[in-house]
Tab-separated table of C-alpha atoms in Angstrom:
chain	number	residue	atom	x	y	z
A	1	MET	CA	16.234	-44.598	4.462
A	2	ARG	CA	19.773	-44.782	5.968
A	3	LYS	CA	20.946	-41.856	7.700
A	4	ASP	CA	24.690	-42.386	6.853
A	5	LEU	CA	23.925	-41.948	2.992
A	6	SER	CA	24.854	-38.173	1.885
A	7	VAL	CA	21.834	-35.614	1.283
A	8	TYR	CA	22.194	-32.734	-0.439
A	9	VAL	CA	19.832	-29.700	0.313
A	10	ALA	CA	19.641	-27.089	-2.285
A	11	GLY	CA	18.834	-23.611	-1.307
A	12	HIS	CA	19.790	-24.477	2.157
A	13	THR	CA	19.623	-21.018	3.470
A	14	GLY	CA	16.278	-19.895	2.354
A	15	LEU	CA	12.649	-20.663	3.931
A	16	LEU	CA	12.391	-24.068	3.210
A	17	GLY	CA	15.662	-25.311	2.871
A	18	SER	CA	16.927	-23.984	6.551
A	19	ALA	CA	13.960	-25.726	7.779
A	20	VAL	CA	15.095	-28.924	5.941
A	21	MET	CA	18.695	-28.476	7.532
A	22	LYS	CA	17.035	-28.133	10.951
A	23	ARG	CA	14.777	-31.513	10.816
A	24	LEU	CA	18.004	-33.377	9.253
A	25	ILE	CA	20.038	-32.289	12.204
A	26	HIS	CA	17.206	-33.279	14.667
A	27	ASP	CA	17.215	-36.707	12.963
A	28	ASP	CA	20.601	-37.146	13.398
A	29	TRP	CA	21.579	-37.411	9.475
A	30	ALA	CA	25.110	-37.990	9.188
A	31	SER	CA	26.224	-36.389	5.873
A	32	VAL	CA	24.376	-33.231	4.639
A	33	ILE	CA	25.773	-31.491	1.740
A	34	THR	CA	25.148	-27.993	1.026
A	35	ARG	CA	26.313	-25.371	-1.486
A	36	THR	CA	25.707	-21.715	-1.513
A	37	HIS	CA	24.348	-19.870	-4.804
A	38	LYS	CA	27.763	-18.143	-4.968
A	39	GLU	CA	29.457	-21.359	-4.687
A	40	LEU	CA	26.842	-23.260	-7.419
A	41	ASP	CA	24.822	-21.858	-9.838
A	42	LEU	CA	21.825	-24.048	-9.959
A	43	THR	CA	21.079	-22.591	-13.327
A	44	ARG	CA	24.385	-23.253	-15.037
A	45	GLN	CA	23.954	-27.006	-16.623
A	46	ALA	CA	27.858	-27.748	-16.488
A	47	ALA	CA	28.180	-26.763	-13.020
A	48	VAL	CA	25.493	-28.865	-11.624
A	49	GLU	CA	26.910	-31.702	-13.565
A	50	GLU	CA	30.455	-31.447	-12.158
A	51	PHE	CA	28.742	-31.061	-8.732
A	52	PHE	CA	26.657	-34.294	-8.815
A	53	LYS	CA	29.482	-36.365	-10.114
A	54	ARG	CA	32.038	-35.209	-7.122
A	55	ALA	CA	29.441	-34.768	-4.481
A	56	GLN	CA	27.547	-38.143	-5.431
A	57	PRO	CA	24.610	-37.512	-2.938
A	58	GLU	CA	21.781	-40.171	-2.374
A	59	TYR	CA	19.304	-37.977	-1.738
A	60	VAL	CA	18.080	-34.398	-2.725
A	61	PHE	CA	15.919	-31.900	-1.245
A	62	LEU	CA	15.210	-29.373	-4.206
A	63	CYS	CA	14.446	-26.320	-2.015
A	64	ALA	CA	16.166	-23.636	-4.311
A	65	GLY	CA	14.263	-21.378	-6.747
A	66	LEU	CA	12.856	-18.061	-7.376
A	67	THR	CA	9.925	-17.239	-5.569
A	68	GLY	CA	8.221	-13.842	-4.661
A	69	GLY	CA	4.827	-12.076	-4.010
A	70	ILE	CA	2.558	-10.835	-6.524
A	71	GLY	CA	4.711	-7.597	-6.985
A	72	ALA	CA	7.468	-9.840	-8.040
A	73	ASN	CA	5.833	-11.905	-10.327
A	74	ARG	CA	4.390	-9.268	-12.093
A	75	GLY	CA	7.479	-7.349	-12.688
A	76	PHE	CA	9.736	-10.209	-13.407
A	77	PRO	CA	8.013	-13.247	-15.165
A	78	ALA	CA	10.926	-14.291	-17.244
A	79	SER	CA	13.370	-14.130	-14.641
A	80	PHE	CA	10.740	-16.588	-12.552
A	81	LEU	CA	10.242	-18.791	-15.779
A	82	HIS	CA	14.007	-19.269	-16.652
A	83	ALA	CA	15.442	-19.727	-13.469
A	84	ASN	CA	13.185	-22.293	-12.021
A	85	LEU	CA	12.932	-24.642	-15.254
A	86	ALA	CA	16.580	-24.227	-15.635
A	87	ILE	CA	16.894	-25.240	-11.991
A	88	GLN	CA	14.671	-28.087	-12.259
A	89	ASP	CA	16.057	-29.525	-15.374
A	90	ASN	CA	19.694	-29.347	-14.235
A	91	VAL	CA	18.886	-31.178	-11.012
A	92	PHE	CA	16.442	-33.922	-12.517
A	93	GLU	CA	18.967	-34.880	-15.239
A	94	ALA	CA	21.883	-34.811	-12.984
A	95	SER	CA	20.102	-36.909	-10.630
A	96	VAL	CA	19.422	-39.439	-12.829
A	97	LYS	CA	22.964	-39.513	-14.074
A	98	HIS	CA	24.447	-40.057	-10.943
A	99	GLY	CA	22.034	-42.478	-9.174
A	100	VAL	CA	20.226	-40.426	-6.820
A	101	GLN	CA	17.932	-42.557	-4.810
A	102	GLY	CA	15.267	-39.894	-3.976
A	103	LEU	CA	14.338	-36.552	-4.725
A	104	VAL	CA	11.753	-34.139	-3.315
A	105	PHE	CA	10.547	-31.700	-5.733
A	106	TYR	CA	8.128	-28.761	-4.319
A	107	ALA	CA	5.642	-26.980	-6.413
A	108	SER	CA	2.950	-24.353	-5.161
A	109	SER	CA	-0.449	-23.580	-4.696
A	110	CYS	CA	-0.472	-21.230	-7.522
A	111	VAL	CA	-0.427	-24.131	-10.059
A	112	TYR	CA	-4.264	-24.611	-9.492
A	113	PRO	CA	-6.618	-23.039	-11.833
A	114	LYS	CA	-7.926	-19.563	-10.714
A	115	GLY	CA	-11.524	-20.870	-10.501
A	116	CYS	CA	-10.771	-24.495	-9.307
A	117	ALA	CA	-13.455	-25.833	-6.926
A	118	GLN	CA	-12.457	-25.658	-3.034
A	119	PRO	CA	-10.722	-27.384	-1.308
A	120	MET	CA	-8.264	-27.956	-4.284
A	121	ARG	CA	-7.690	-31.561	-5.406
A	122	GLU	CA	-4.569	-32.373	-7.156
A	123	SER	CA	-6.866	-34.114	-9.997
A	124	GLU	CA	-7.800	-30.155	-10.743
A	125	ILE	CA	-4.138	-29.746	-11.934
A	126	LEU	CA	-4.157	-28.441	-15.472
A	127	THR	CA	-8.015	-28.412	-15.724
A	128	GLY	CA	-8.048	-24.221	-16.242
A	129	ALA	CA	-6.133	-21.125	-16.724
A	130	VAL	CA	-3.889	-20.497	-13.678
A	131	GLU	CA	-3.971	-16.991	-11.790
A	132	GLU	CA	-2.633	-14.350	-14.502
A	133	THR	CA	-0.347	-12.706	-11.793
A	134	SER	CA	2.079	-15.455	-11.179
A	135	GLU	CA	1.128	-17.546	-14.389
A	136	ALA	CA	5.139	-17.943	-15.429
A	137	TYR	CA	5.920	-18.943	-12.257
A	138	ALA	CA	3.267	-21.408	-12.200
A	139	VAL	CA	4.017	-22.902	-15.889
A	140	ALA	CA	7.689	-23.410	-14.594
A	141	LYS	CA	6.355	-25.399	-11.474
A	142	LEU	CA	4.116	-27.478	-13.352
A	143	ALA	CA	6.925	-28.497	-15.709
A	144	GLY	CA	8.569	-29.745	-12.474
A	145	LEU	CA	5.516	-31.665	-10.982
A	146	LYS	CA	5.035	-33.211	-14.771
A	147	GLY	CA	8.613	-33.833	-14.531
A	148	CYS	CA	9.188	-36.192	-11.244
A	149	ARG	CA	5.981	-38.460	-13.235
A	150	ALA	CA	7.781	-38.306	-16.230
A	151	TYR	CA	11.223	-39.259	-14.527
A	152	ASN	CA	9.702	-42.182	-12.674
A	153	LYS	CA	8.065	-43.378	-15.516
A	154	GLN	CA	10.873	-43.625	-17.698
A	155	TYR	CA	13.543	-44.577	-15.315
A	156	GLY	CA	11.554	-46.831	-12.782
A	157	GLY	CA	10.120	-46.588	-9.387
A	158	ASN	CA	9.439	-43.321	-7.089
A	159	ARG	CA	12.648	-41.731	-6.805
A	160	PHE	CA	11.235	-38.228	-7.992
A	161	ILE	CA	8.548	-37.006	-5.604
A	162	ALA	CA	6.629	-33.989	-6.095
A	163	LEU	CA	5.079	-32.139	-3.105
A	164	LEU	CA	2.720	-29.045	-3.411
A	165	PRO	CA	2.432	-27.129	-0.149
A	166	ASN	CA	0.341	-24.058	0.240
A	167	SER	CA	1.634	-20.499	1.248
A	168	MET	CA	4.358	-21.429	3.137
A	169	TYR	CA	6.186	-18.710	6.080
A	170	GLY	CA	8.763	-18.967	9.039
A	171	PRO	CA	12.132	-18.194	9.910
A	172	HIS	CA	14.531	-17.226	6.966
A	173	ASP	CA	11.533	-15.957	4.932
A	174	ASN	CA	12.264	-13.073	2.719
A	175	PHE	CA	10.784	-9.814	4.443
A	176	ASP	CA	11.423	-7.267	1.686
A	177	THR	CA	8.435	-5.542	1.339
A	178	GLU	CA	8.492	-5.563	-2.729
A	179	SER	CA	9.454	-9.299	-3.318
A	180	SER	CA	8.102	-11.201	-0.118
A	181	HIS	CA	4.979	-13.399	0.158
A	182	VAL	CA	1.921	-12.192	1.910
A	183	LEU	CA	2.418	-13.155	5.408
A	184	ALA	CA	6.330	-12.101	5.483
A	185	ALA	CA	5.041	-8.856	3.777
A	186	LEU	CA	2.380	-8.021	6.232
A	187	MET	CA	4.725	-8.483	9.002
A	188	ARG	CA	7.499	-6.075	7.744
A	189	LYS	CA	5.007	-3.658	6.937
A	190	ILE	CA	3.420	-3.772	10.372
A	191	HIS	CA	6.418	-3.986	12.430
A	192	ASP	CA	7.978	-0.994	10.593
A	193	ALA	CA	4.556	0.936	10.872
A	194	LYS	CA	4.649	0.225	14.867
A	195	ALA	CA	8.585	1.177	14.944
A	196	GLN	CA	7.884	4.375	13.209
A	197	ARG	CA	4.653	5.074	15.515
A	198	SER	CA	2.684	5.374	12.431
A	199	SER	CA	-1.188	5.756	13.341
A	200	ALA	CA	-2.263	3.444	10.432
A	201	VAL	CA	-0.432	1.137	7.840
A	202	ARG	CA	-1.620	0.682	4.076
A	203	LEU	CA	-1.775	-3.168	2.611
A	204	TRP	CA	-2.460	-4.398	-0.769
A	205	GLY	CA	-5.641	-4.970	-1.887
A	206	SER	CA	-9.117	-5.621	-0.308
A	207	GLY	CA	-7.908	-8.061	2.584
A	208	ASN	CA	-10.558	-10.695	1.825
A	209	PRO	CA	-9.007	-13.289	-0.285
A	210	LEU	CA	-8.745	-16.837	1.972
A	211	ARG	CA	-5.170	-18.180	2.080
A	212	GLU	CA	-4.057	-21.467	3.786
A	213	PHE	CA	-0.774	-21.006	5.457
A	214	VAL	CA	1.386	-23.699	6.437
A	215	TYR	CA	4.835	-23.550	8.798
A	216	SER	CA	8.282	-24.365	7.009
A	217	GLU	CA	9.241	-26.789	9.654
A	218	ASP	CA	5.823	-28.699	9.070
A	219	VAL	CA	6.846	-29.002	5.251
A	220	ALA	CA	10.237	-29.926	6.411
A	221	ALA	CA	8.671	-32.839	8.310
A	222	ALA	CA	6.239	-33.811	5.545
A	223	SER	CA	9.339	-33.932	3.061
A	224	VAL	CA	11.338	-36.417	5.290
A	225	PHE	CA	8.171	-38.190	5.529
A	226	ALA	CA	7.641	-38.295	2.170
A	227	LEU	CA	11.051	-39.604	1.427
A	228	GLU	CA	10.874	-42.408	4.023
A	229	ASN	CA	7.387	-43.492	2.596
A	230	ALA	CA	8.338	-43.091	-1.179
A	231	TRP	CA	7.341	-47.134	-1.624
A	232	ARG	CA	4.129	-46.223	-0.350
A	233	LEU	CA	3.501	-43.384	-2.634
A	234	GLU	CA	1.720	-43.265	-6.267
A	235	ASN	CA	3.618	-41.583	-9.140
A	236	GLU	CA	1.606	-38.472	-8.548
A	237	SER	CA	1.727	-35.164	-6.804
A	238	TYR	CA	1.021	-34.900	-2.893
A	239	ASN	CA	-0.691	-31.555	-1.633
A	240	VAL	CA	0.567	-30.404	1.883
A	241	GLY	CA	-1.242	-28.074	3.887
A	242	SER	CA	-2.459	-27.176	7.325
A	243	GLY	CA	-5.850	-27.711	6.688
A	244	HIS	CA	-7.143	-24.308	8.147
A	245	GLU	CA	-7.497	-20.777	6.206
A	246	ALA	CA	-7.976	-17.033	7.318
A	247	SER	CA	-8.671	-14.132	5.285
A	248	ILE	CA	-5.892	-11.683	4.727
A	249	LYS	CA	-7.631	-9.292	7.081
A	250	GLU	CA	-7.836	-12.046	9.788
A	251	LEU	CA	-4.234	-12.698	9.088
A	252	ALA	CA	-3.004	-9.016	9.486
A	253	ALA	CA	-4.679	-8.858	12.755
A	254	LYS	CA	-3.279	-11.790	14.187
A	255	VAL	CA	0.234	-10.328	12.987
A	256	ALA	CA	-0.844	-7.218	14.818
A	257	ALA	CA	-1.599	-8.809	17.957
A	258	VAL	CA	1.990	-10.318	18.095
A	259	VAL	CA	4.047	-7.396	16.720
A	260	GLY	CA	1.793	-5.186	19.311
A	261	TYR	CA	1.031	-2.646	16.982
A	262	LYS	CA	-2.304	-0.618	17.725
A	263	GLY	CA	-2.827	1.422	14.764
A	264	GLU	CA	-5.315	1.415	12.345
A	265	ILE	CA	-5.128	-1.224	9.617
A	266	GLU	CA	-6.198	0.292	6.010
A	267	TRP	CA	-6.554	-1.519	2.160
A	268	ASP	CA	-5.617	-0.330	-0.911
A	269	THR	CA	-8.373	-1.652	-3.221
A	270	HIS	CA	-6.333	-0.429	-6.244
A	271	LYS	CA	-3.834	-3.361	-5.801
A	272	PRO	CA	-4.962	-6.876	-6.780
A	273	ASP	CA	-5.884	-9.386	-4.620
A	274	GLY	CA	-4.719	-12.447	-6.644
A	275	ALA	CA	-6.707	-15.672	-6.303
A	276	PRO	CA	-9.790	-15.245	-3.914
A	277	ARG	CA	-9.355	-18.715	-2.282
A	278	LYS	CA	-6.376	-21.046	-1.775
A	279	LEU	CA	-7.381	-24.361	0.189
A	280	LEU	CA	-5.427	-27.416	-0.310
A	281	ASP	CA	-7.369	-30.747	-0.458
A	282	CYS	CA	-4.515	-32.816	1.621
A	283	ALA	CA	-6.528	-35.984	2.109
A	284	ARG	CA	-4.390	-38.039	-0.044
A	285	PHE	CA	-1.040	-37.275	1.998
A	286	ASN	CA	-2.795	-37.332	5.501
A	287	ALA	CA	-3.810	-40.800	4.941
A	288	LEU	CA	-0.364	-41.738	5.153
A	289	GLY	CA	-0.165	-41.027	8.292
A	290	TRP	CA	1.431	-37.248	8.497
A	291	ARG	CA	-0.200	-34.252	10.210
A	292	PRO	CA	1.119	-30.754	10.720
A	293	SER	CA	1.931	-29.812	14.245
A	294	VAL	CA	2.525	-25.772	14.364
A	295	SER	CA	-0.593	-23.631	14.529
A	296	LEU	CA	-0.836	-20.248	12.691
A	297	GLU	CA	-0.721	-18.514	16.005
A	298	GLU	CA	2.453	-20.172	17.119
A	299	GLY	CA	3.931	-19.855	13.977
A	300	ILE	CA	3.600	-16.316	13.448
A	301	LYS	CA	5.000	-15.907	16.948
A	302	ARG	CA	8.278	-18.047	15.961
A	303	THR	CA	8.624	-16.291	12.702
A	304	TYR	CA	8.136	-12.828	14.527
A	305	ASP	CA	10.659	-13.872	17.285
A	306	TRP	CA	13.217	-14.918	14.580
A	307	PHE	CA	12.430	-11.628	12.653
A	308	LEU	CA	13.309	-9.644	15.616
A	309	ALA	CA	16.147	-11.573	16.232
A	310	ILE	CA	17.776	-11.156	12.894
A	311	HIS	CA	16.434	-8.085	11.733
A	312	GLY	CA	15.895	-6.034	14.928
A	313	ARG	CA	19.625	-7.053	15.663
A	314	LYS	CA	20.655	-5.293	12.291
A	315	GLU	CA	18.322	-2.322	12.620
A	316	GLY	CA	19.853	-1.424	16.033
A	317	GLU	CA	23.406	-1.780	14.434
A	318	CYS	CA	22.621	0.686	11.760
A	319	LEU	CA	21.154	3.130	14.227
A	320	GLN	CA	24.186	2.858	16.415
A	321	LYS	CA	26.452	3.318	13.329
A	322	LYS	CA	24.182	6.261	12.180
A	323	GLN	CA	24.485	8.085	15.990
A	324	ARG	CA	28.253	7.425	15.855
A	325	GLN	CA	28.576	9.593	12.762
A	326	PRO	CA	29.179	13.350	12.955
A	327	ALA	CA	26.461	15.795	12.578
A	328	ARG	CA	26.538	17.820	9.470
A	329	SER	CA	26.258	21.649	9.838
């Protein structure tokens, strides 16, 4: 890979895209191309085609997509299916047509069967039914995984690289409690409970499911590593994870410790848990020489520091504005 060639980061303001941007800047990439959603809607085929024709990127990190937690997936399955299928199809086709040399696509651990043996190996994909709460999103990501393989088969080489990160978290995550993933949702709820001096905070589910979490900057490092080592990859998908899992109860306790919340943590067992366990077998990718570097405790601290820098400032501005407003009689 020549670092003077242009690279397009789709979704550069999001959780993964911002981490990829940080990595590329750290590695002294000379020409990084970005577009906001307002500037380029990747679900519109004509717009994507025109962009690739003009920009001519040599490499692509496809970090853009519609994501969310259990609540969002249950409420908007058609939106998750359409947006992700459209983005993948448009970017894949334009990449082939305009000579992209390497593209990294990201799936999710939700593509694995609900009752899959643990840890989950890439060979288990499509051997059973996926978790119902994220079925539409999983189907779209499965199409992307198989799309990478199909494009490589038809057009030759390993230009399309399919990575499968586990539950990702970090700066620039979505902290909306209605649509975020588990770690960000826990952090927001526990932060709000502390700010409101609540004696208890109520969280979704039983807290018993086990999850593997991987820091966004580790996934970004794995992405660049995969592109640099494309010639060593097989035409298959590769799991990327931390190798360590924790229950949601353990995660909540770790987040509470970082936030400094001393209240009780209660569990709403009427809410769904999702899959009971999700641990990836990353032996194939790790055998190439890559390893994660950020522990869960350190990652939570970095994420909360960022959250406070951004959301804490916004909350402070809102409070100041409210205090300046005249009181109503």
